[in-house]
Amino acid sequence: MSRGIADIAPARLALLNGGNVPSATLTEGLAIDFAQLLAAAVPGIGAAARLEQMRAQAADGITRRMALAAQLLLDAKADLAVLQAHPSDTVRGWVCFAIAAQAGLSLPQRLAAMRPLADDGHFGVREWAWLALRPHLAAHLDEAITLLAPWTADPSERVRRFACEALRPRGVWCAHIARLKAQPQLALPVLQPLRADPAVYVQDSVANWLNDAAKSQPDWVRSLCGQWLQETPAAATQRICKRAQRSLS
């Protein structure tokens, strides 16, 4: 397993840049040359200026480059349905950002389009799915909570986790959601059904959500955990509440 970008074998990097294999680690994902991958994944991308624009921003942060690649796909009218099944997780991640960037879609339409990517088999695609859509969710928070609440009953733990992770008050690699930092109780329609979720993947997300909230509303988190432990003293709930309060004295 590669420890750093410099440790990735040239043959392996060539496969990643050609879109022939998914990345096995975050390090591999960060090492990919987006211009090379774009040319390989969408041979008909059109004007060379698009690839040059991608090369010119090679030093930018990965989230900005993901968004740029997505916009280039939209500009070229690439077939997103085809790319959504591409072997490269990075290409599928571009589709996440393209769905978020498409003009004229309602929030329900964006969520419906994103759902298969939220349930993708690759960890990276699942992260890009919520990161790409989060600005729309934050901008329409009440509607987002209403729409995501039913996702907490989905048979897939990946979809259930998306519902929680996408609305974390602080989150990772993303802007905070000020309303949820001030009023975390707004998200109870999403959090409450997951309080005893059997999947560790979901439990960790709920715990991290509450740990985020504890940084601005510690008493609320203590009270909610106390209520949950009284009402649902399952092992899953105990694990969530212990991890949720890990930053509290």
PDB file of C-alpha atoms in Angstrom:
ATOM      1  CA  MET A   1       0.000   0.000   0.000  1.00  0.00           C
ATOM      2  CA  SER A   2       1.354   3.419  -0.961  1.00  0.00           C
ATOM      3  CA  ARG A   3       2.274   5.677   1.954  1.00  0.00           C
ATOM      4  CA  GLY A   4       2.720   8.879  -0.061  1.00  0.00           C
ATOM      5  CA  ILE A   5       2.256  10.116  -3.612  1.00  0.00           C
ATOM      6  CA  ALA A   6       5.953   9.577  -4.360  1.00  0.00           C
ATOM      7  CA  ASP A   7       5.579   5.929  -3.317  1.00  0.00           C
ATOM      8  CA  ILE A   8       2.976   5.138  -5.987  1.00  0.00           C
ATOM      9  CA  ALA A   9       4.510   2.951  -8.691  1.00  0.00           C
ATOM     10  CA  PRO A  10       4.542   4.597 -12.158  1.00  0.00           C
ATOM     11  CA  ALA A  11       2.561   1.701 -13.634  1.00  0.00           C
ATOM     12  CA  ARG A  12      -0.108   2.090 -10.950  1.00  0.00           C
ATOM     13  CA  LEU A  13      -0.274   5.857 -11.491  1.00  0.00           C
ATOM     14  CA  ALA A  14      -0.676   5.319 -15.226  1.00  0.00           C
ATOM     15  CA  LEU A  15      -3.670   3.067 -14.570  1.00  0.00           C
ATOM     16  CA  LEU A  16      -5.211   5.680 -12.265  1.00  0.00           C
ATOM     17  CA  ASN A  17      -4.642   8.511 -14.739  1.00  0.00           C
ATOM     18  CA  GLY A  18      -6.115   6.397 -17.518  1.00  0.00           C
ATOM     19  CA  GLY A  19      -9.270   5.724 -15.519  1.00  0.00           C
ATOM     20  CA  ASN A  20      -8.690   1.988 -15.628  1.00  0.00           C
ATOM     21  CA  VAL A  21      -8.821   1.317 -11.882  1.00  0.00           C
ATOM     22  CA  PRO A  22     -10.361   2.921  -8.802  1.00  0.00           C
ATOM     23  CA  SER A  23      -8.127   4.538  -6.213  1.00  0.00           C
ATOM     24  CA  ALA A  24      -7.424   2.350  -3.206  1.00  0.00           C
ATOM     25  CA  THR A  25      -6.556   5.203  -0.840  1.00  0.00           C
ATOM     26  CA  LEU A  26      -7.021   8.933  -0.473  1.00  0.00           C
ATOM     27  CA  THR A  27      -3.345   9.331  -1.381  1.00  0.00           C
ATOM     28  CA  GLU A  28      -3.921   7.659  -4.730  1.00  0.00           C
ATOM     29  CA  GLY A  29      -6.905   9.900  -5.367  1.00  0.00           C
ATOM     30  CA  LEU A  30      -4.835  12.998  -4.661  1.00  0.00           C
ATOM     31  CA  ALA A  31      -2.094  11.819  -7.029  1.00  0.00           C
ATOM     32  CA  ILE A  32      -4.311  11.599 -10.118  1.00  0.00           C
ATOM     33  CA  ASP A  33      -3.611  13.991 -12.998  1.00  0.00           C
ATOM     34  CA  PHE A  34      -7.100  15.335 -13.690  1.00  0.00           C
ATOM     35  CA  ALA A  35      -6.254  16.539 -17.192  1.00  0.00           C
ATOM     36  CA  GLN A  36      -4.985  13.098 -18.195  1.00  0.00           C
ATOM     37  CA  LEU A  37      -7.987  11.401 -16.639  1.00  0.00           C
ATOM     38  CA  LEU A  38     -10.413  13.834 -18.271  1.00  0.00           C
ATOM     39  CA  ALA A  39      -8.921  13.177 -21.717  1.00  0.00           C
ATOM     40  CA  ALA A  40      -9.065   9.421 -21.134  1.00  0.00           C
ATOM     41  CA  ALA A  41     -12.575   9.316 -19.698  1.00  0.00           C
ATOM     42  CA  VAL A  42     -14.143  11.717 -22.196  1.00  0.00           C
ATOM     43  CA  PRO A  43     -12.175  11.454 -25.446  1.00  0.00           C
ATOM     44  CA  GLY A  44     -14.668  13.778 -27.104  1.00  0.00           C
ATOM     45  CA  ILE A  45     -14.209  16.487 -24.492  1.00  0.00           C
ATOM     46  CA  GLY A  46     -13.776  18.967 -27.332  1.00  0.00           C
ATOM     47  CA  ALA A  47     -11.673  22.100 -27.249  1.00  0.00           C
ATOM     48  CA  ALA A  48      -8.090  21.625 -26.068  1.00  0.00           C
ATOM     49  CA  ALA A  49      -8.631  24.763 -24.028  1.00  0.00           C
ATOM     50  CA  ARG A  50     -10.702  22.712 -21.592  1.00  0.00           C
ATOM     51  CA  LEU A  51      -7.810  20.377 -20.859  1.00  0.00           C
ATOM     52  CA  GLU A  52      -5.445  23.334 -20.634  1.00  0.00           C
ATOM     53  CA  GLN A  53      -7.746  24.940 -18.075  1.00  0.00           C
ATOM     54  CA  MET A  54      -7.624  21.738 -16.060  1.00  0.00           C
ATOM     55  CA  ARG A  55      -3.812  21.674 -16.264  1.00  0.00           C
ATOM     56  CA  ALA A  56      -3.587  25.337 -15.239  1.00  0.00           C
ATOM     57  CA  GLN A  57      -5.408  24.592 -11.979  1.00  0.00           C
ATOM     58  CA  ALA A  58      -3.466  21.428 -11.133  1.00  0.00           C
ATOM     59  CA  ALA A  59      -2.112  23.032  -7.958  1.00  0.00           C
ATOM     60  CA  ASP A  60      -5.540  23.985  -6.623  1.00  0.00           C
ATOM     61  CA  GLY A  61      -7.188  22.091  -3.787  1.00  0.00           C
ATOM     62  CA  ILE A  62      -8.876  18.865  -4.791  1.00  0.00           C
ATOM     63  CA  THR A  63     -12.421  20.079  -4.091  1.00  0.00           C
ATOM     64  CA  ARG A  64     -11.959  23.048  -6.419  1.00  0.00           C
ATOM     65  CA  ARG A  65     -10.521  20.771  -9.089  1.00  0.00           C
ATOM     66  CA  MET A  66     -13.427  18.348  -8.714  1.00  0.00           C
ATOM     67  CA  ALA A  67     -15.849  21.226  -9.253  1.00  0.00           C
ATOM     68  CA  LEU A  68     -13.900  22.479 -12.264  1.00  0.00           C
ATOM     69  CA  ALA A  69     -13.828  19.047 -13.886  1.00  0.00           C
ATOM     70  CA  ALA A  70     -17.573  18.781 -13.359  1.00  0.00           C
ATOM     71  CA  GLN A  71     -18.158  22.149 -15.000  1.00  0.00           C
ATOM     72  CA  LEU A  72     -16.003  21.131 -17.962  1.00  0.00           C
ATOM     73  CA  LEU A  73     -18.131  17.988 -18.335  1.00  0.00           C
ATOM     74  CA  LEU A  74     -21.280  20.094 -18.344  1.00  0.00           C
ATOM     75  CA  ASP A  75     -19.801  22.553 -20.834  1.00  0.00           C
ATOM     76  CA  ALA A  76     -18.921  19.657 -23.133  1.00  0.00           C
ATOM     77  CA  LYS A  77     -22.391  18.127 -22.669  1.00  0.00           C
ATOM     78  CA  ALA A  78     -20.826  14.849 -21.591  1.00  0.00           C
ATOM     79  CA  ASP A  79     -23.140  11.917 -20.902  1.00  0.00           C
ATOM     80  CA  LEU A  80     -23.313  11.869 -17.111  1.00  0.00           C
ATOM     81  CA  ALA A  81     -25.277   8.611 -17.067  1.00  0.00           C
ATOM     82  CA  VAL A  82     -22.402   6.845 -18.813  1.00  0.00           C
ATOM     83  CA  LEU A  83     -19.762   8.462 -16.600  1.00  0.00           C
ATOM     84  CA  GLN A  84     -21.701   7.483 -13.474  1.00  0.00           C
ATOM     85  CA  ALA A  85     -20.742   3.878 -14.249  1.00  0.00           C
ATOM     86  CA  HIS A  86     -17.092   4.666 -15.036  1.00  0.00           C
ATOM     87  CA  PRO A  87     -14.426   2.440 -13.405  1.00  0.00           C
ATOM     88  CA  SER A  88     -12.671   5.506 -11.948  1.00  0.00           C
ATOM     89  CA  ASP A  89     -14.079   6.676  -8.639  1.00  0.00           C
ATOM     90  CA  THR A  90     -12.725  10.152  -9.424  1.00  0.00           C
ATOM     91  CA  VAL A  91     -14.814  10.308 -12.603  1.00  0.00           C
ATOM     92  CA  ARG A  92     -17.892   9.244 -10.657  1.00  0.00           C
ATOM     93  CA  GLY A  93     -16.999  11.964  -8.167  1.00  0.00           C
ATOM     94  CA  TRP A  94     -17.013  14.502 -10.999  1.00  0.00           C
ATOM     95  CA  VAL A  95     -20.562  13.385 -11.742  1.00  0.00           C
ATOM     96  CA  CYS A  96     -21.503  14.233  -8.143  1.00  0.00           C
ATOM     97  CA  PHE A  97     -20.297  17.783  -8.649  1.00  0.00           C
ATOM     98  CA  ALA A  98     -21.940  17.980 -12.079  1.00  0.00           C
ATOM     99  CA  ILE A  99     -25.299  17.063 -10.537  1.00  0.00           C
ATOM    100  CA  ALA A 100     -24.777  19.801  -7.961  1.00  0.00           C
ATOM    101  CA  ALA A 101     -23.789  22.338 -10.631  1.00  0.00           C
ATOM    102  CA  GLN A 102     -26.565  21.623 -13.134  1.00  0.00           C
ATOM    103  CA  ALA A 103     -28.864  24.599 -13.553  1.00  0.00           C
ATOM    104  CA  GLY A 104     -32.605  24.423 -13.065  1.00  0.00           C
ATOM    105  CA  LEU A 105     -32.852  21.363 -10.827  1.00  0.00           C
ATOM    106  CA  SER A 106     -34.969  21.385  -7.685  1.00  0.00           C
ATOM    107  CA  LEU A 107     -33.564  19.965  -4.453  1.00  0.00           C
ATOM    108  CA  PRO A 108     -35.700  16.808  -4.742  1.00  0.00           C
ATOM    109  CA  GLN A 109     -34.364  16.308  -8.283  1.00  0.00           C
ATOM    110  CA  ARG A 110     -30.761  16.758  -7.153  1.00  0.00           C
ATOM    111  CA  LEU A 111     -31.222  14.295  -4.304  1.00  0.00           C
ATOM    112  CA  ALA A 112     -32.850  11.731  -6.588  1.00  0.00           C
ATOM    113  CA  ALA A 113     -29.978  12.039  -9.055  1.00  0.00           C
ATOM    114  CA  MET A 114     -27.384  11.816  -6.260  1.00  0.00           C
ATOM    115  CA  ARG A 115     -28.894   8.829  -4.484  1.00  0.00           C
ATOM    116  CA  PRO A 116     -27.084   6.107  -6.497  1.00  0.00           C
ATOM    117  CA  LEU A 117     -23.792   7.919  -5.906  1.00  0.00           C
ATOM    118  CA  ALA A 118     -24.559   8.230  -2.201  1.00  0.00           C
ATOM    119  CA  ASP A 119     -24.832   4.424  -2.276  1.00  0.00           C
ATOM    120  CA  ASP A 120     -21.705   3.917  -4.390  1.00  0.00           C
ATOM    121  CA  GLY A 121     -19.407   1.057  -3.491  1.00  0.00           C
ATOM    122  CA  HIS A 122     -16.355   3.326  -3.269  1.00  0.00           C
ATOM    123  CA  PHE A 123     -15.745   5.331  -0.107  1.00  0.00           C
ATOM    124  CA  GLY A 124     -14.488   8.349  -2.056  1.00  0.00           C
ATOM    125  CA  VAL A 125     -17.555   8.668  -4.253  1.00  0.00           C
ATOM    126  CA  ARG A 126     -19.807   8.579  -1.209  1.00  0.00           C
ATOM    127  CA  GLU A 127     -17.857  11.467   0.323  1.00  0.00           C
ATOM    128  CA  TRP A 128     -17.988  13.506  -2.883  1.00  0.00           C
ATOM    129  CA  ALA A 129     -21.734  12.921  -3.086  1.00  0.00           C
ATOM    130  CA  TRP A 130     -22.539  14.733   0.149  1.00  0.00           C
ATOM    131  CA  LEU A 131     -19.782  17.312  -0.208  1.00  0.00           C
ATOM    132  CA  ALA A 132     -21.014  18.318  -3.658  1.00  0.00           C
ATOM    133  CA  LEU A 133     -24.645  18.619  -2.616  1.00  0.00           C
ATOM    134  CA  ARG A 134     -24.084  20.174   0.817  1.00  0.00           C
ATOM    135  CA  PRO A 135     -24.268  23.845  -0.323  1.00  0.00           C
ATOM    136  CA  HIS A 136     -27.737  23.206  -1.775  1.00  0.00           C
ATOM    137  CA  LEU A 137     -28.805  21.370   1.382  1.00  0.00           C
ATOM    138  CA  ALA A 138     -27.552  24.189   3.591  1.00  0.00           C
ATOM    139  CA  ALA A 139     -29.250  26.837   1.446  1.00  0.00           C
ATOM    140  CA  HIS A 140     -32.605  25.026   1.749  1.00  0.00           C
ATOM    141  CA  LEU A 141     -32.119  23.506   5.178  1.00  0.00           C
ATOM    142  CA  ASP A 142     -35.729  22.963   6.242  1.00  0.00           C
ATOM    143  CA  GLU A 143     -36.600  21.291   2.940  1.00  0.00           C
ATOM    144  CA  ALA A 144     -33.395  19.261   3.063  1.00  0.00           C
ATOM    145  CA  ILE A 145     -34.199  17.875   6.521  1.00  0.00           C
ATOM    146  CA  THR A 146     -37.707  16.948   5.390  1.00  0.00           C
ATOM    147  CA  LEU A 147     -36.410  15.227   2.269  1.00  0.00           C
ATOM    148  CA  LEU A 148     -33.571  13.374   4.018  1.00  0.00           C
ATOM    149  CA  ALA A 149     -35.610  12.103   6.968  1.00  0.00           C
ATOM    150  CA  PRO A 150     -37.031   9.157   4.946  1.00  0.00           C
ATOM    151  CA  TRP A 151     -33.489   8.210   3.879  1.00  0.00           C
ATOM    152  CA  THR A 152     -32.813   7.189   7.490  1.00  0.00           C
ATOM    153  CA  ALA A 153     -35.050   4.143   6.921  1.00  0.00           C
ATOM    154  CA  ASP A 154     -33.267   3.040   3.745  1.00  0.00           C
ATOM    155  CA  PRO A 155     -32.024  -0.583   3.713  1.00  0.00           C
ATOM    156  CA  SER A 156     -28.564   0.677   2.686  1.00  0.00           C
ATOM    157  CA  GLU A 157     -26.367   1.876   5.522  1.00  0.00           C
ATOM    158  CA  ARG A 158     -24.597   4.098   2.982  1.00  0.00           C
ATOM    159  CA  VAL A 159     -27.792   6.003   2.214  1.00  0.00           C
ATOM    160  CA  ARG A 160     -28.667   6.275   5.901  1.00  0.00           C
ATOM    161  CA  ARG A 161     -25.203   7.639   6.601  1.00  0.00           C
ATOM    162  CA  PHE A 162     -25.499  10.200   3.782  1.00  0.00           C
ATOM    163  CA  ALA A 163     -28.627  11.649   5.407  1.00  0.00           C
ATOM    164  CA  CYS A 164     -26.683  12.345   8.582  1.00  0.00           C
ATOM    165  CA  GLU A 165     -23.223  13.159   7.242  1.00  0.00           C
ATOM    166  CA  ALA A 166     -24.440  15.705   4.675  1.00  0.00           C
ATOM    167  CA  LEU A 167     -25.916  17.886   7.428  1.00  0.00           C
ATOM    168  CA  ARG A 168     -23.161  17.834  10.027  1.00  0.00           C
ATOM    169  CA  PRO A 169     -23.021  21.289  11.651  1.00  0.00           C
ATOM    170  CA  ARG A 170     -19.268  21.573  11.091  1.00  0.00           C
ATOM    171  CA  GLY A 171     -18.243  18.678   8.892  1.00  0.00           C
ATOM    172  CA  VAL A 172     -14.933  18.075   7.154  1.00  0.00           C
ATOM    173  CA  TRP A 173     -13.608  19.886   4.068  1.00  0.00           C
ATOM    174  CA  CYS A 174     -16.742  22.020   3.931  1.00  0.00           C
ATOM    175  CA  ALA A 175     -18.378  25.214   5.187  1.00  0.00           C
ATOM    176  CA  HIS A 176     -20.193  25.058   8.511  1.00  0.00           C
ATOM    177  CA  ILE A 177     -23.981  25.276   8.708  1.00  0.00           C
ATOM    178  CA  ALA A 178     -24.581  28.158  11.087  1.00  0.00           C
ATOM    179  CA  ARG A 179     -28.239  27.369  11.790  1.00  0.00           C
ATOM    180  CA  LEU A 180     -27.406  23.846  12.904  1.00  0.00           C
ATOM    181  CA  LYS A 181     -24.571  25.042  15.114  1.00  0.00           C
ATOM    182  CA  ALA A 182     -27.038  27.369  16.836  1.00  0.00           C
ATOM    183  CA  GLN A 183     -30.110  25.099  16.652  1.00  0.00           C
ATOM    184  CA  PRO A 184     -29.013  21.464  16.342  1.00  0.00           C
ATOM    185  CA  GLN A 185     -32.488  20.331  17.352  1.00  0.00           C
ATOM    186  CA  LEU A 186     -33.670  21.212  13.856  1.00  0.00           C
ATOM    187  CA  ALA A 187     -32.015  18.020  12.606  1.00  0.00           C
ATOM    188  CA  LEU A 188     -33.807  15.671  15.010  1.00  0.00           C
ATOM    189  CA  PRO A 189     -35.996  14.242  12.209  1.00  0.00           C
ATOM    190  CA  VAL A 190     -32.757  12.822  10.785  1.00  0.00           C
ATOM    191  CA  LEU A 191     -30.878  12.053  13.994  1.00  0.00           C
ATOM    192  CA  GLN A 192     -33.658  10.462  16.060  1.00  0.00           C
ATOM    193  CA  PRO A 193     -34.294   7.486  13.725  1.00  0.00           C
ATOM    194  CA  LEU A 194     -30.558   6.694  13.684  1.00  0.00           C
ATOM    195  CA  ARG A 195     -30.000   6.694  17.451  1.00  0.00           C
ATOM    196  CA  ALA A 196     -29.727   2.885  17.563  1.00  0.00           C
ATOM    197  CA  ASP A 197     -28.632   2.166  13.997  1.00  0.00           C
ATOM    198  CA  PRO A 198     -26.997  -1.268  13.759  1.00  0.00           C
ATOM    199  CA  ALA A 199     -24.259  -0.142  11.334  1.00  0.00           C
ATOM    200  CA  VAL A 200     -21.021   1.194  12.819  1.00  0.00           C
ATOM    201  CA  TYR A 201     -20.656   3.295   9.658  1.00  0.00           C
ATOM    202  CA  VAL A 202     -23.859   5.134  10.568  1.00  0.00           C
ATOM    203  CA  GLN A 203     -23.170   5.181  14.299  1.00  0.00           C
ATOM    204  CA  ASP A 204     -19.884   6.997  13.709  1.00  0.00           C
ATOM    205  CA  SER A 205     -21.626   9.617  11.574  1.00  0.00           C
ATOM    206  CA  VAL A 206     -24.305  10.268  14.196  1.00  0.00           C
ATOM    207  CA  ALA A 207     -21.675  10.473  16.929  1.00  0.00           C
ATOM    208  CA  ASN A 208     -19.586  12.887  14.871  1.00  0.00           C
ATOM    209  CA  TRP A 209     -22.685  14.968  14.141  1.00  0.00           C
ATOM    210  CA  LEU A 210     -23.383  15.317  17.848  1.00  0.00           C
ATOM    211  CA  ASN A 211     -19.706  15.938  18.610  1.00  0.00           C
ATOM    212  CA  ASP A 212     -19.882  18.837  16.144  1.00  0.00           C
ATOM    213  CA  ALA A 213     -22.973  20.148  17.904  1.00  0.00           C
ATOM    214  CA  ALA A 214     -21.360  19.775  21.333  1.00  0.00           C
ATOM    215  CA  LYS A 215     -18.799  22.430  20.427  1.00  0.00           C
ATOM    216  CA  SER A 216     -21.522  25.094  20.382  1.00  0.00           C
ATOM    217  CA  GLN A 217     -24.438  23.467  22.252  1.00  0.00           C
ATOM    218  CA  PRO A 218     -22.897  21.084  24.822  1.00  0.00           C
ATOM    219  CA  ASP A 219     -25.875  21.062  27.182  1.00  0.00           C
ATOM    220  CA  TRP A 220     -28.224  20.085  24.372  1.00  0.00           C
ATOM    221  CA  VAL A 221     -26.007  17.151  23.415  1.00  0.00           C
ATOM    222  CA  ARG A 222     -25.758  15.979  27.034  1.00  0.00           C
ATOM    223  CA  SER A 223     -29.523  16.197  27.419  1.00  0.00           C
ATOM    224  CA  LEU A 224     -30.245  14.386  24.161  1.00  0.00           C
ATOM    225  CA  CYS A 225     -27.812  11.587  24.949  1.00  0.00           C
ATOM    226  CA  GLY A 226     -29.343  11.197  28.390  1.00  0.00           C
ATOM    227  CA  GLN A 227     -32.793  10.949  26.825  1.00  0.00           C
ATOM    228  CA  TRP A 228     -31.666   8.424  24.224  1.00  0.00           C
ATOM    229  CA  LEU A 229     -29.928   6.231  26.779  1.00  0.00           C
ATOM    230  CA  GLN A 230     -33.046   6.193  28.931  1.00  0.00           C
ATOM    231  CA  GLU A 231     -35.410   5.438  26.050  1.00  0.00           C
ATOM    232  CA  THR A 232     -33.178   3.153  23.955  1.00  0.00           C
ATOM    233  CA  PRO A 233     -30.406   1.633  26.082  1.00  0.00           C
ATOM    234  CA  ALA A 234     -29.108  -0.484  23.203  1.00  0.00           C
ATOM    235  CA  ALA A 235     -25.401  -1.119  22.684  1.00  0.00           C
ATOM    236  CA  ALA A 236     -25.492   0.971  19.502  1.00  0.00           C
ATOM    237  CA  THR A 237     -26.979   3.942  21.348  1.00  0.00           C
ATOM    238  CA  GLN A 238     -24.432   3.621  24.137  1.00  0.00           C
ATOM    239  CA  ARG A 239     -21.618   3.659  21.598  1.00  0.00           C
ATOM    240  CA  ILE A 240     -23.050   6.685  19.790  1.00  0.00           C
ATOM    241  CA  CYS A 241     -23.526   8.662  22.985  1.00  0.00           C
ATOM    242  CA  LYS A 242     -20.073   7.847  24.334  1.00  0.00           C
ATOM    243  CA  ARG A 243     -18.426   8.988  21.121  1.00  0.00           C
ATOM    244  CA  ALA A 244     -20.725  12.004  20.807  1.00  0.00           C
ATOM    245  CA  GLN A 245     -19.595  13.335  24.192  1.00  0.00           C
ATOM    246  CA  ARG A 246     -15.885  12.576  23.780  1.00  0.00           C
ATOM    247  CA  SER A 247     -14.955  16.274  23.643  1.00  0.00           C
ATOM    248  CA  LEU A 248     -17.038  17.252  26.674  1.00  0.00           C
ATOM    249  CA  SER A 249     -15.465  17.530  30.093  1.00  0.00           C
TER     250      SER A 249
END
